[in-house]
Amino acid sequence: MKQFYTTFFYLLIISLQAQEKTMQFTLDDSYRVQDCDVTGTGNFFILENGSAANRTRLTLLDNDLNEVYRFRGKDRITGEDLIAVSQTGKNAIFRYGGIFRDKDFYRIHESELSGFPGKDPVENRIQFLNDEEFVTIGKKEGAGKRDKDVYLYVKSLSGHNENRAKLDLPGGAEFRKPKLLYFDNEIFIVAWTTKAETTSRKYVCTTYDYRENIHSEAKLDFEVNDKEEEEFATLHLNRDSFSSCQPAGANSDKRTVFAYQLPTEEARGAVVYDSSEKVYYVYAGVRREKGGSGFLVCKYNRSGHPVWKQYHTIAGADFKRTNGFNRYLTFDVTPHFLGISAYSTKGKKYCNFYILKKEDGRVTDSKIFNSYKLQTDRNQYAGLYSRFSSGDKGYKNIVFDRFTVFSSLYNRDFSSFIDAIATKTLLKSYPTACGTNVISVERKARTLIFQKFTF
C-alpha cells in the first residue's frame, strides 16, 4: 500500500569557506506545491494539494531547515483560502472555497484543525495573525464614506475573548489603505500617508499595542533632490501599488481582462521597516524631465530622523508618466544588505539588480542583465515559481528570483554554487539571519532540495 507522506533526508556538508545544510523534500506523485512562503521569523511553509485521502498537506520548516510541524487535512485548502499566517507559521486562519467561500473561519494550530469565529474581510481592511490573537483594523460594518472612525478588533485564538476599540489616527491621516509594517505578539506598526505629492511625501509610522495604546510615532519626510527637475515616478513598488477598477457594464467573469489598473498612494513611494535595527526606509522611483531615471532611498532612525539619503541611476530605464503598471521596483531589507530590483514587463526592456550597504546606502555591486525572460509556467517545477530566466553567463541553466541574484552578488560561494548548475533548475531563495536558504528543483523532478548558506 502506497504511503502518502513526505520523506526527509538530512545531510550535513562542511566546506572550507561556508557551512551548508542540505535537506531533501520529496513530493509524492499525486501532489504538487500549491503555495509556499517565508514567515516573519524566517520559518518556511509549504502548502501541497493532491488527490489522495489527505488533499491538503502543510509543512513548516524553521530557518535551520528542521521540521516544526506537518498538518494533513482531507479537504482541499489553497493559497487563496489562507487569510493570515502568523509570524512563526504555527497558526493560520483560512476559509474553504476560494472565491466561493463559506461563512466559517478555521484555524490551523500546528497539526490541529478547529473552527474559529472570524470576521468577513471588507474593502481596505487590514487583517493579520500573531500566535495569540487574530487582529482586524477597519471601519464598522456598513460605515459610510464620510464615517472616518477606525476600529481595532482583537480576537483571542482561544475563541473566548474579543475586544473592539476605536483606534486613534495621527493628524492628517485617513483610513484609505495604511501599510502594516510589522507585528509580533506585543505590538504592531502601521505607516499612514499624511501627504502625497509628486515631489514630496510625508508618513507617520505609529506603534500600537493590542489595547489600542500608542507607544510611539515616527514622522518621515521624503522628497526628491531637485523639485524643479524631478518627480516621483508611478511604478509597481509592491502588491498595493495598483488597484483594479471594473468598468461599468463589464462582465464580472472577465474582470481580469477588462479591469483598469489604477495607481494608489503606494505607487509613488513606500515605507519598509527593518525589525532587526528598528529603523525605517522610504523608497521610490524618480523620473527626470531631461531624461534618465533612478531610485531614491532614505533611511530613518526609530524617531524618524534621517540617517542617510541616496539616489542611484537605473541603467536602461526611462520612467514615463504612463505604463507604470509594467515597471517594477522592489526594495528588500536583509540582515546583511539592502536589495533593489528594477525591471519592465512590457515596452522598453531592462532588468537590473543592486545591493546596497545598510550603513550608508552605497551600491556595492550590481547585475545588469543583457537578456531576460519573465516566467509564467508554474507546472514545470513541481508547482514552485520564480520570476526570471536569462541567457547571461552564470544564469543560463536556472530559473531564479531576485534573492538568488542578490545572494550571488553578495557572496562568492553562493555565486559559485549557481555557476556549477548544469541541468535546468529552478531556484527560490530567501534571506535568513546568517545568510540565505535556497530551494532548488530540476525540471519535471519531484524532489525539492533545501540548502542553507552561511555568509
GROMACS .gro file of C-alpha atoms in nm:
model
  455
    1MET     CA    1   0.000   0.000   0.000
    2LYS     CA    2   0.143   0.334  -0.104
    3GLN     CA    3   0.220   0.569   0.181
    4PHE     CA    4   0.131   0.933   0.130
    5TYR     CA    5   0.377   1.121   0.340
    6THR     CA    6   0.674   1.349   0.290
    7THR     CA    7   1.014   1.189   0.331
    8PHE     CA    8   1.305   1.387   0.473
    9PHE     CA    9   1.670   1.312   0.427
   10TYR     CA   10   1.931   1.512   0.614
   11LEU     CA   11   2.288   1.566   0.510
   12LEU     CA   12   2.544   1.800   0.662
   13ILE     CA   13   2.814   1.929   0.431
   14ILE     CA   14   3.109   2.119   0.574
   15SER     CA   15   3.322   2.316   0.325
   16LEU     CA   16   3.630   2.526   0.383
   17GLN     CA   17   3.451   2.852   0.301
   18ALA     CA   18   3.092   2.814   0.413
   19GLN     CA   19   2.881   2.573   0.612
   20GLU     CA   20   2.580   2.436   0.429
   21LYS     CA   21   2.296   2.220   0.549
   22THR     CA   22   2.111   2.026   0.282
   23MET     CA   23   1.769   1.865   0.308
   24GLN     CA   24   1.559   1.683   0.050
   25PHE     CA   25   1.181   1.721   0.043
   26THR     CA   26   1.024   1.456  -0.182
   27LEU     CA   27   0.676   1.507  -0.326
   28ASP     CA   28   0.452   1.208  -0.386
   29ASP     CA   29   0.328   1.164  -0.743
   30SER     CA   30  -0.026   1.280  -0.665
   31TYR     CA   31   0.083   1.608  -0.500
   32ARG     CA   32   0.215   1.942  -0.617
   33VAL     CA   33   0.319   2.256  -0.433
   34GLN     CA   34   0.024   2.494  -0.434
   35ASP     CA   35   0.181   2.773  -0.229
   36CYS     CA   36   0.491   2.843  -0.024
   37ASP     CA   37   0.634   3.142   0.157
   38VAL     CA   38   0.866   3.256   0.433
   39THR     CA   39   0.718   3.387   0.758
   40GLY     CA   40   0.827   3.694   0.951
   41THR     CA   41   1.058   3.491   1.175
   42GLY     CA   42   1.226   3.308   0.888
   43ASN     CA   43   1.025   2.987   0.901
   44PHE     CA   44   0.915   2.845   0.566
   45PHE     CA   45   0.581   2.679   0.494
   46ILE     CA   46   0.492   2.454   0.202
   47LEU     CA   47   0.126   2.400   0.109
   48GLU     CA   48   0.060   2.094  -0.107
   49ASN     CA   49  -0.259   1.983  -0.279
   50GLY     CA   50  -0.321   1.633  -0.407
   51SER     CA   51  -0.578   1.369  -0.492
   52ALA     CA   52  -0.503   1.129  -0.208
   53ALA     CA   53  -0.707   1.089   0.110
   54ASN     CA   54  -0.534   1.393   0.258
   55ARG     CA   55  -0.597   1.652  -0.014
   56THR     CA   56  -0.405   1.918   0.181
   57ARG     CA   57  -0.064   1.898   0.340
   58LEU     CA   58   0.101   2.191   0.515
   59THR     CA   59   0.459   2.158   0.636
   60LEU     CA   60   0.655   2.418   0.834
   61LEU     CA   61   1.036   2.430   0.844
   62ASP     CA   62   1.242   2.655   1.068
   63ASN     CA   63   1.531   2.861   0.931
   64ASP     CA   64   1.770   2.576   1.013
   65LEU     CA   65   1.559   2.351   0.787
   66ASN     CA   66   1.422   2.144   1.073
   67GLU     CA   67   1.058   2.037   1.055
   68VAL     CA   68   0.841   2.229   1.304
   69TYR     CA   69   0.513   2.051   1.224
   70ARG     CA   70   0.309   1.895   0.948
   71PHE     CA   71  -0.067   1.933   0.902
   72ARG     CA   72  -0.274   1.688   0.699
   73GLY     CA   73  -0.637   1.760   0.603
   74LYS     CA   74  -0.892   1.568   0.398
   75ASP     CA   75  -1.038   1.885   0.240
   76ARG     CA   76  -0.858   2.100  -0.015
   77ILE     CA   77  -0.707   2.428   0.112
   78THR     CA   78  -0.546   2.655  -0.146
   79GLY     CA   79  -0.333   2.965  -0.116
   80GLU     CA   80  -0.640   3.176  -0.193
   81ASP     CA   81  -0.814   3.026   0.109
   82LEU     CA   82  -0.545   3.141   0.352
   83ILE     CA   83  -0.642   3.468   0.520
   84ALA     CA   84  -0.349   3.509   0.757
   85VAL     CA   85  -0.042   3.318   0.874
   86SER     CA   86   0.133   3.409   1.198
   87GLN     CA   87   0.493   3.533   1.215
   88THR     CA   88   0.615   3.192   1.326
   89GLY     CA   89   0.387   2.999   1.091
   90LYS     CA   90   0.249   2.794   1.381
   91ASN     CA   91  -0.101   2.939   1.335
   92ALA     CA   92  -0.308   3.004   1.023
   93ILE     CA   93  -0.663   3.128   0.960
   94PHE     CA   94  -0.845   3.025   0.642
   95ARG     CA   95  -1.182   2.971   0.478
   96TYR     CA   96  -1.267   2.691   0.240
   97GLY     CA   97  -1.375   2.753  -0.117
   98GLY     CA   98  -1.165   3.029  -0.275
   99ILE     CA   99  -1.397   3.294  -0.423
  100PHE     CA  100  -1.700   3.077  -0.339
  101ARG     CA  101  -1.624   3.094   0.031
  102ASP     CA  102  -1.840   2.953   0.303
  103LYS     CA  103  -1.908   3.173   0.604
  104ASP     CA  104  -1.699   2.980   0.853
  105PHE     CA  105  -1.341   3.051   0.952
  106TYR     CA  106  -1.099   2.778   1.052
  107ARG     CA  107  -0.774   2.773   1.242
  108ILE     CA  108  -0.473   2.551   1.191
  109HIS     CA  109  -0.262   2.535   1.506
  110GLU     CA  110   0.042   2.325   1.425
  111SER     CA  111  -0.113   1.990   1.329
  112GLU     CA  112  -0.464   2.057   1.467
  113LEU     CA  113  -0.770   2.195   1.282
  114SER     CA  114  -1.056   2.373   1.458
  115GLY     CA  115  -1.336   2.619   1.387
  116PHE     CA  116  -1.277   2.987   1.455
  117PRO     CA  117  -1.525   3.277   1.480
  118GLY     CA  118  -1.369   3.532   1.243
  119LYS     CA  119  -1.481   3.846   1.058
  120ASP     CA  120  -1.551   3.885   0.687
  121PRO     CA  121  -1.290   4.098   0.508
  122VAL     CA  122  -1.415   4.429   0.363
  123GLU     CA  123  -1.255   4.695   0.146
  124ASN     CA  124  -0.930   4.838   0.285
  125ARG     CA  125  -0.947   4.620   0.595
  126ILE     CA  126  -0.618   4.501   0.744
  127GLN     CA  127  -0.612   4.152   0.892
  128PHE     CA  128  -0.318   3.972   1.047
  129LEU     CA  129  -0.241   3.699   1.294
  130ASN     CA  130   0.010   3.661   1.573
  131ASP     CA  131   0.038   3.348   1.786
  132GLU     CA  132  -0.215   3.473   2.040
  133GLU     CA  133  -0.472   3.687   1.855
  134PHE     CA  134  -0.643   3.743   1.520
  135VAL     CA  135  -0.644   4.117   1.451
  136THR     CA  136  -0.861   4.328   1.222
  137ILE     CA  137  -0.829   4.703   1.160
  138GLY     CA  138  -1.110   4.873   0.972
  139LYS     CA  139  -1.430   5.069   0.979
  140LYS     CA  140  -1.752   4.941   1.129
  141GLU     CA  141  -1.972   4.719   0.918
  142GLY     CA  142  -2.192   4.936   0.697
  143ALA     CA  143  -1.999   5.256   0.767
  144GLY     CA  144  -2.042   5.526   0.503
  145LYS     CA  145  -1.764   5.706   0.318
  146ARG     CA  146  -1.796   6.007   0.548
  147ASP     CA  147  -1.753   5.795   0.858
  148LYS     CA  148  -1.383   5.830   0.941
  149ASP     CA  149  -1.379   5.628   1.262
  150VAL     CA  150  -1.145   5.329   1.256
  151TYR     CA  151  -1.165   5.035   1.494
  152LEU     CA  152  -0.926   4.773   1.622
  153TYR     CA  153  -1.082   4.426   1.657
  154VAL     CA  154  -0.879   4.173   1.857
  155LYS     CA  155  -0.997   3.814   1.880
  156SER     CA  156  -0.816   3.571   2.108
  157LEU     CA  157  -0.715   3.250   1.934
  158SER     CA  158  -0.876   3.064   2.220
  159GLY     CA  159  -1.202   3.197   2.076
  160HIS     CA  160  -1.333   3.332   2.407
  161ASN     CA  161  -1.224   3.696   2.425
  162GLU     CA  162  -1.292   3.969   2.172
  163ASN     CA  163  -1.218   4.338   2.207
  164ARG     CA  164  -1.325   4.626   1.986
  165ALA     CA  165  -1.197   4.979   2.040
  166LYS     CA  166  -1.167   5.297   1.840
  167LEU     CA  167  -0.818   5.346   1.701
  168ASP     CA  168  -0.654   5.688   1.718
  169LEU     CA  169  -0.510   5.806   1.386
  170PRO     CA  170  -0.228   6.060   1.355
  171GLY     CA  171  -0.324   6.408   1.240
  172GLY     CA  172  -0.389   6.433   0.867
  173ALA     CA  173  -0.421   6.058   0.818
  174GLU     CA  174  -0.723   5.890   0.662
  175PHE     CA  175  -0.805   5.522   0.656
  176ARG     CA  176  -0.766   5.450   0.287
  177LYS     CA  177  -0.520   5.162   0.299
  178PRO     CA  178  -0.248   5.210   0.559
  179LYS     CA  179   0.057   4.990   0.536
  180LEU     CA  180   0.114   4.724   0.800
  181LEU     CA  181   0.491   4.732   0.852
  182TYR     CA  182   0.546   4.489   1.138
  183PHE     CA  183   0.372   4.289   1.410
  184ASP     CA  184   0.452   4.047   1.687
  185ASN     CA  185   0.269   3.928   1.999
  186GLU     CA  186   0.310   4.263   2.176
  187ILE     CA  187   0.287   4.546   1.921
  188PHE     CA  188   0.216   4.632   1.558
  189ILE     CA  189   0.339   4.919   1.340
  190VAL     CA  190   0.131   5.096   1.075
  191ALA     CA  191   0.252   5.356   0.823
  192TRP     CA  192  -0.001   5.632   0.749
  193THR     CA  193   0.039   5.862   0.448
  194THR     CA  194  -0.035   6.222   0.550
  195LYS     CA  195   0.097   6.394   0.237
  196ALA     CA  196   0.132   6.253  -0.114
  197GLU     CA  197   0.254   6.497  -0.379
  198THR     CA  198   0.459   6.446  -0.693
  199THR     CA  199   0.782   6.572  -0.535
  200SER     CA  200   0.734   6.521  -0.160
  201ARG     CA  201   0.563   6.280   0.076
  202LYS     CA  202   0.502   6.256   0.449
  203TYR     CA  203   0.441   5.944   0.656
  204VAL     CA  204   0.364   5.879   1.020
  205CYS     CA  205   0.467   5.536   1.147
  206THR     CA  206   0.265   5.454   1.458
  207THR     CA  207   0.343   5.174   1.701
  208TYR     CA  208   0.032   5.038   1.880
  209ASP     CA  209  -0.025   4.763   2.130
  210TYR     CA  210  -0.331   4.539   2.112
  211ARG     CA  211  -0.524   4.751   2.359
  212GLU     CA  212  -0.519   5.045   2.113
  213ASN     CA  213  -0.250   5.235   2.306
  214ILE     CA  214   0.005   5.433   2.104
  215HIS     CA  215   0.361   5.352   2.212
  216SER     CA  216   0.549   5.577   1.970
  217GLU     CA  217   0.529   5.772   1.645
  218ALA     CA  218   0.795   5.844   1.383
  219LYS     CA  219   0.731   6.119   1.126
  220LEU     CA  220   0.913   6.063   0.797
  221ASP     CA  221   0.964   6.342   0.542
  222PHE     CA  222   1.064   6.224   0.195
  223GLU     CA  223   1.126   6.439  -0.113
  224VAL     CA  224   1.317   6.438  -0.440
  225ASN     CA  225   1.657   6.608  -0.454
  226ASP     CA  226   1.560   6.862  -0.723
  227LYS     CA  227   1.194   6.966  -0.726
  228GLU     CA  228   1.241   7.165  -1.049
  229GLU     CA  229   1.373   6.871  -1.249
  230GLU     CA  230   1.249   6.558  -1.073
  231GLU     CA  231   0.929   6.391  -0.960
  232PHE     CA  232   0.829   6.056  -0.817
  233ALA     CA  233   0.751   5.801  -1.086
  234THR     CA  234   0.437   5.587  -1.080
  235LEU     CA  235   0.567   5.231  -1.051
  236HIS     CA  236   0.483   4.887  -0.921
  237LEU     CA  237   0.659   4.913  -0.584
  238ASN     CA  238   0.460   4.639  -0.408
  239ARG     CA  239   0.134   4.447  -0.430
  240ASP     CA  240  -0.064   4.750  -0.309
  241SER     CA  241   0.067   4.992  -0.575
  242PHE     CA  242  -0.227   4.937  -0.810
  243SER     CA  243  -0.593   4.856  -0.761
  244SER     CA  244  -0.838   4.715  -1.014
  245CYS     CA  245  -1.139   4.917  -1.122
  246GLN     CA  246  -1.413   4.734  -1.308
  247PRO     CA  247  -1.563   4.945  -1.591
  248ALA     CA  248  -1.940   4.982  -1.598
  249GLY     CA  249  -2.115   4.707  -1.791
  250ALA     CA  250  -1.819   4.470  -1.795
  251ASN     CA  251  -1.883   4.101  -1.746
  252SER     CA  252  -1.777   4.018  -1.389
  253ASP     CA  253  -1.642   3.684  -1.513
  254LYS     CA  254  -1.385   3.872  -1.725
  255ARG     CA  255  -1.273   4.126  -1.469
  256THR     CA  256  -0.906   4.037  -1.513
  257VAL     CA  257  -0.936   4.123  -1.882
  258PHE     CA  258  -1.131   4.448  -1.860
  259ALA     CA  259  -1.034   4.587  -1.520
  260TYR     CA  260  -0.840   4.913  -1.516
  261GLN     CA  261  -0.525   4.913  -1.307
  262LEU     CA  262  -0.528   5.239  -1.114
  263PRO     CA  263  -0.223   5.358  -0.916
  264THR     CA  264  -0.259   5.403  -0.541
  265GLU     CA  265  -0.053   5.606  -0.295
  266GLU     CA  266   0.187   5.311  -0.278
  267ALA     CA  267   0.289   5.361  -0.644
  268ARG     CA  268   0.493   5.678  -0.580
  269GLY     CA  269   0.661   5.582  -0.255
  270ALA     CA  270   0.657   5.308   0.007
  271VAL     CA  271   0.779   5.251   0.363
  272VAL     CA  272   0.969   4.942   0.481
  273TYR     CA  273   1.057   4.858   0.842
  274ASP     CA  274   1.375   4.679   0.949
  275SER     CA  275   1.287   4.497   1.272
  276SER     CA  276   1.647   4.392   1.340
  277GLU     CA  277   1.772   4.752   1.361
  278LYS     CA  278   1.434   4.913   1.441
  279VAL     CA  279   1.473   5.165   1.157
  280TYR     CA  280   1.261   5.276   0.862
  281TYR     CA  281   1.330   5.309   0.491
  282VAL     CA  282   1.130   5.502   0.231
  283TYR     CA  283   1.196   5.436  -0.136
  284ALA     CA  284   1.055   5.546  -0.472
  285GLY     CA  285   1.135   5.566  -0.840
  286VAL     CA  286   1.235   5.908  -0.973
  287ARG     CA  287   1.191   6.042  -1.326
  288ARG     CA  288   1.381   6.343  -1.458
  289GLU     CA  289   1.244   6.597  -1.704
  290LYS     CA  290   1.566   6.592  -1.907
  291GLY     CA  291   1.569   6.212  -1.926
  292GLY     CA  292   1.710   5.937  -1.713
  293SER     CA  293   1.550   5.760  -1.420
  294GLY     CA  294   1.659   5.608  -1.093
  295PHE     CA  295   1.562   5.507  -0.742
  296LEU     CA  296   1.574   5.715  -0.425
  297VAL     CA  297   1.613   5.560  -0.078
  298CYS     CA  298   1.618   5.731   0.260
  299LYS     CA  299   1.694   5.562   0.593
  300TYR     CA  300   1.545   5.693   0.921
  301ASN     CA  301   1.613   5.601   1.281
  302ARG     CA  302   1.335   5.486   1.514
  303SER     CA  303   1.247   5.850   1.595
  304GLY     CA  304   1.210   5.947   1.229
  305HIS     CA  305   1.536   6.140   1.186
  306PRO     CA  306   1.713   6.084   0.851
  307VAL     CA  307   2.030   5.873   0.869
  308TRP     CA  308   2.123   5.887   0.500
  309LYS     CA  309   1.966   5.951   0.159
  310GLN     CA  310   2.090   5.808  -0.170
  311TYR     CA  311   1.988   5.837  -0.536
  312HIS     CA  312   2.112   5.588  -0.795
  313THR     CA  313   2.052   5.586  -1.171
  314ILE     CA  314   1.887   5.273  -1.315
  315ALA     CA  315   2.071   5.178  -1.634
  316GLY     CA  316   1.837   5.150  -1.933
  317ALA     CA  317   1.528   5.278  -1.752
  318ASP     CA  318   1.329   5.581  -1.863
  319PHE     CA  319   1.021   5.620  -1.645
  320LYS     CA  320   0.729   5.792  -1.814
  321ARG     CA  321   0.403   5.923  -1.678
  322THR     CA  322   0.224   5.624  -1.833
  323ASN     CA  323   0.272   5.245  -1.827
  324GLY     CA  324   0.378   5.247  -1.463
  325PHE     CA  325   0.189   4.923  -1.410
  326ASN     CA  326   0.451   4.746  -1.624
  327ARG     CA  327   0.751   4.894  -1.440
  328TYR     CA  328   0.861   4.718  -1.122
  329LEU     CA  329   1.087   4.850  -0.847
  330THR     CA  330   1.129   4.632  -0.538
  331PHE     CA  331   1.315   4.705  -0.215
  332ASP     CA  332   1.417   4.433   0.030
  333VAL     CA  333   1.583   4.452   0.371
  334THR     CA  334   1.800   4.160   0.479
  335PRO     CA  335   2.027   4.126   0.783
  336HIS     CA  336   2.334   4.176   0.560
  337PHE     CA  337   2.238   4.418   0.282
  338LEU     CA  338   1.960   4.607   0.106
  339GLY     CA  339   1.839   4.472  -0.229
  340ILE     CA  340   1.686   4.666  -0.519
  341SER     CA  341   1.541   4.514  -0.835
  342ALA     CA  342   1.416   4.720  -1.130
  343TYR     CA  343   1.264   4.562  -1.440
  344SER     CA  344   0.993   4.603  -1.701
  345THR     CA  345   0.731   4.354  -1.815
  346LYS     CA  346   0.632   4.546  -2.129
  347GLY     CA  347   0.778   4.816  -2.351
  348LYS     CA  348   1.142   4.920  -2.313
  349LYS     CA  349   1.325   4.630  -2.155
  350TYR     CA  350   1.562   4.646  -1.862
  351CYS     CA  351   1.631   4.410  -1.572
  352ASN     CA  352   1.874   4.532  -1.307
  353PHE     CA  353   1.966   4.422  -0.956
  354TYR     CA  354   2.159   4.618  -0.693
  355ILE     CA  355   2.280   4.553  -0.340
  356LEU     CA  356   2.339   4.847  -0.105
  357LYS     CA  357   2.525   4.886   0.224
  358LYS     CA  358   2.290   4.933   0.516
  359GLU     CA  359   2.534   5.171   0.683
  360ASP     CA  360   2.535   5.441   0.412
  361GLY     CA  361   2.323   5.328   0.114
  362ARG     CA  362   2.615   5.293  -0.128
  363VAL     CA  363   2.577   5.042  -0.412
  364THR     CA  364   2.836   4.770  -0.353
  365ASP     CA  365   2.754   4.552  -0.654
  366SER     CA  366   2.501   4.519  -0.935
  367LYS     CA  367   2.389   4.291  -1.216
  368ILE     CA  368   2.254   4.435  -1.543
  369PHE     CA  369   2.100   4.156  -1.749
  370ASN     CA  370   2.157   4.169  -2.125
  371SER     CA  371   1.875   3.923  -2.182
  372TYR     CA  372   1.592   3.806  -1.961
  373LYS     CA  373   1.252   3.642  -1.971
  374LEU     CA  374   0.966   3.654  -1.724
  375GLN     CA  375   0.829   3.313  -1.635
  376THR     CA  376   0.458   3.229  -1.642
  377ASP     CA  377   0.457   2.848  -1.627
  378ARG     CA  378   0.408   2.715  -1.274
  379ASN     CA  379   0.384   2.349  -1.374
  380GLN     CA  380   0.739   2.266  -1.485
  381TYR     CA  381   0.896   2.264  -1.140
  382ALA     CA  382   0.659   2.074  -0.907
  383GLY     CA  383   0.442   2.385  -0.858
  384LEU     CA  384   0.724   2.617  -0.747
  385TYR     CA  385   0.760   2.953  -0.919
  386SER     CA  386   1.041   3.203  -0.969
  387ARG     CA  387   1.007   3.501  -1.198
  388PHE     CA  388   1.322   3.526  -1.409
  389SER     CA  389   1.538   3.338  -1.657
  390SER     CA  390   1.831   3.465  -1.862
  391GLY     CA  391   2.086   3.365  -2.123
  392ASP     CA  392   2.361   3.559  -1.946
  393LYS     CA  393   2.669   3.376  -1.825
  394GLY     CA  394   2.613   3.205  -1.492
  395TYR     CA  395   2.233   3.213  -1.527
  396LYS     CA  396   2.167   3.004  -1.840
  397ASN     CA  397   2.061   2.689  -1.658
  398ILE     CA  398   1.845   2.838  -1.385
  399VAL     CA  399   1.506   2.995  -1.330
  400PHE     CA  400   1.554   3.235  -1.041
  401ASP     CA  401   1.408   3.501  -0.814
  402ARG     CA  402   1.557   3.831  -0.701
  403PHE     CA  403   1.703   3.694  -0.376
  404THR     CA  404   1.906   3.446  -0.580
  405VAL     CA  405   2.066   3.736  -0.768
  406PHE     CA  406   2.119   3.941  -0.452
  407SER     CA  407   2.288   3.646  -0.279
  408SER     CA  408   2.515   3.576  -0.576
  409LEU     CA  409   2.623   3.942  -0.577
  410TYR     CA  410   2.692   3.941  -0.204
  411ASN     CA  411   2.861   3.604  -0.158
  412ARG     CA  412   3.116   3.434  -0.386
  413ASP     CA  413   3.038   3.087  -0.255
  414PHE     CA  414   2.675   3.130  -0.348
  415SER     CA  415   2.774   3.264  -0.690
  416SER     CA  416   2.995   2.958  -0.744
  417PHE     CA  417   2.703   2.737  -0.643
  418ILE     CA  418   2.475   2.869  -0.919
  419ASP     CA  419   2.761   2.871  -1.173
  420ALA     CA  420   2.804   2.497  -1.119
  421ILE     CA  421   2.441   2.408  -1.200
  422ALA     CA  422   2.444   2.213  -1.529
  423THR     CA  423   2.080   2.097  -1.551
  424LYS     CA  424   1.781   2.325  -1.595
  425THR     CA  425   1.685   2.406  -1.235
  426LEU     CA  426   1.452   2.645  -1.057
  427LEU     CA  427   1.593   2.832  -0.756
  428LYS     CA  428   1.387   3.005  -0.491
  429SER     CA  429   1.589   3.186  -0.224
  430TYR     CA  430   1.507   3.373   0.095
  431PRO     CA  431   1.729   3.559   0.344
  432THR     CA  432   1.799   3.436   0.696
  433ALA     CA  433   1.979   3.587   0.994
  434CYS     CA  434   2.302   3.409   0.900
  435GLY     CA  435   2.281   3.403   0.519
  436THR     CA  436   2.044   3.258   0.261
  437ASN     CA  437   1.832   2.946   0.229
  438VAL     CA  438   1.766   2.827  -0.124
  439ILE     CA  439   1.520   2.573  -0.264
  440SER     CA  440   1.611   2.404  -0.592
  441VAL     CA  441   1.417   2.164  -0.811
  442GLU     CA  442   1.505   2.029  -1.153
  443ARG     CA  443   1.250   2.042  -1.434
  444LYS     CA  444   0.991   1.763  -1.405
  445ALA     CA  445   1.154   1.642  -1.083
  446ARG     CA  446   0.967   1.552  -0.763
  447THR     CA  447   1.238   1.633  -0.511
  448LEU     CA  448   1.294   1.979  -0.366
  449ILE     CA  449   1.642   2.037  -0.229
  450PHE     CA  450   1.677   2.287   0.056
  451GLN     CA  451   2.024   2.429   0.121
  452LYS     CA  452   2.142   2.662   0.394
  453PHE     CA  453   2.422   2.904   0.307
  454THR     CA  454   2.605   3.093   0.578
  455PHE     CA  455   2.762   3.427   0.485
   0.00000   0.00000   0.00000
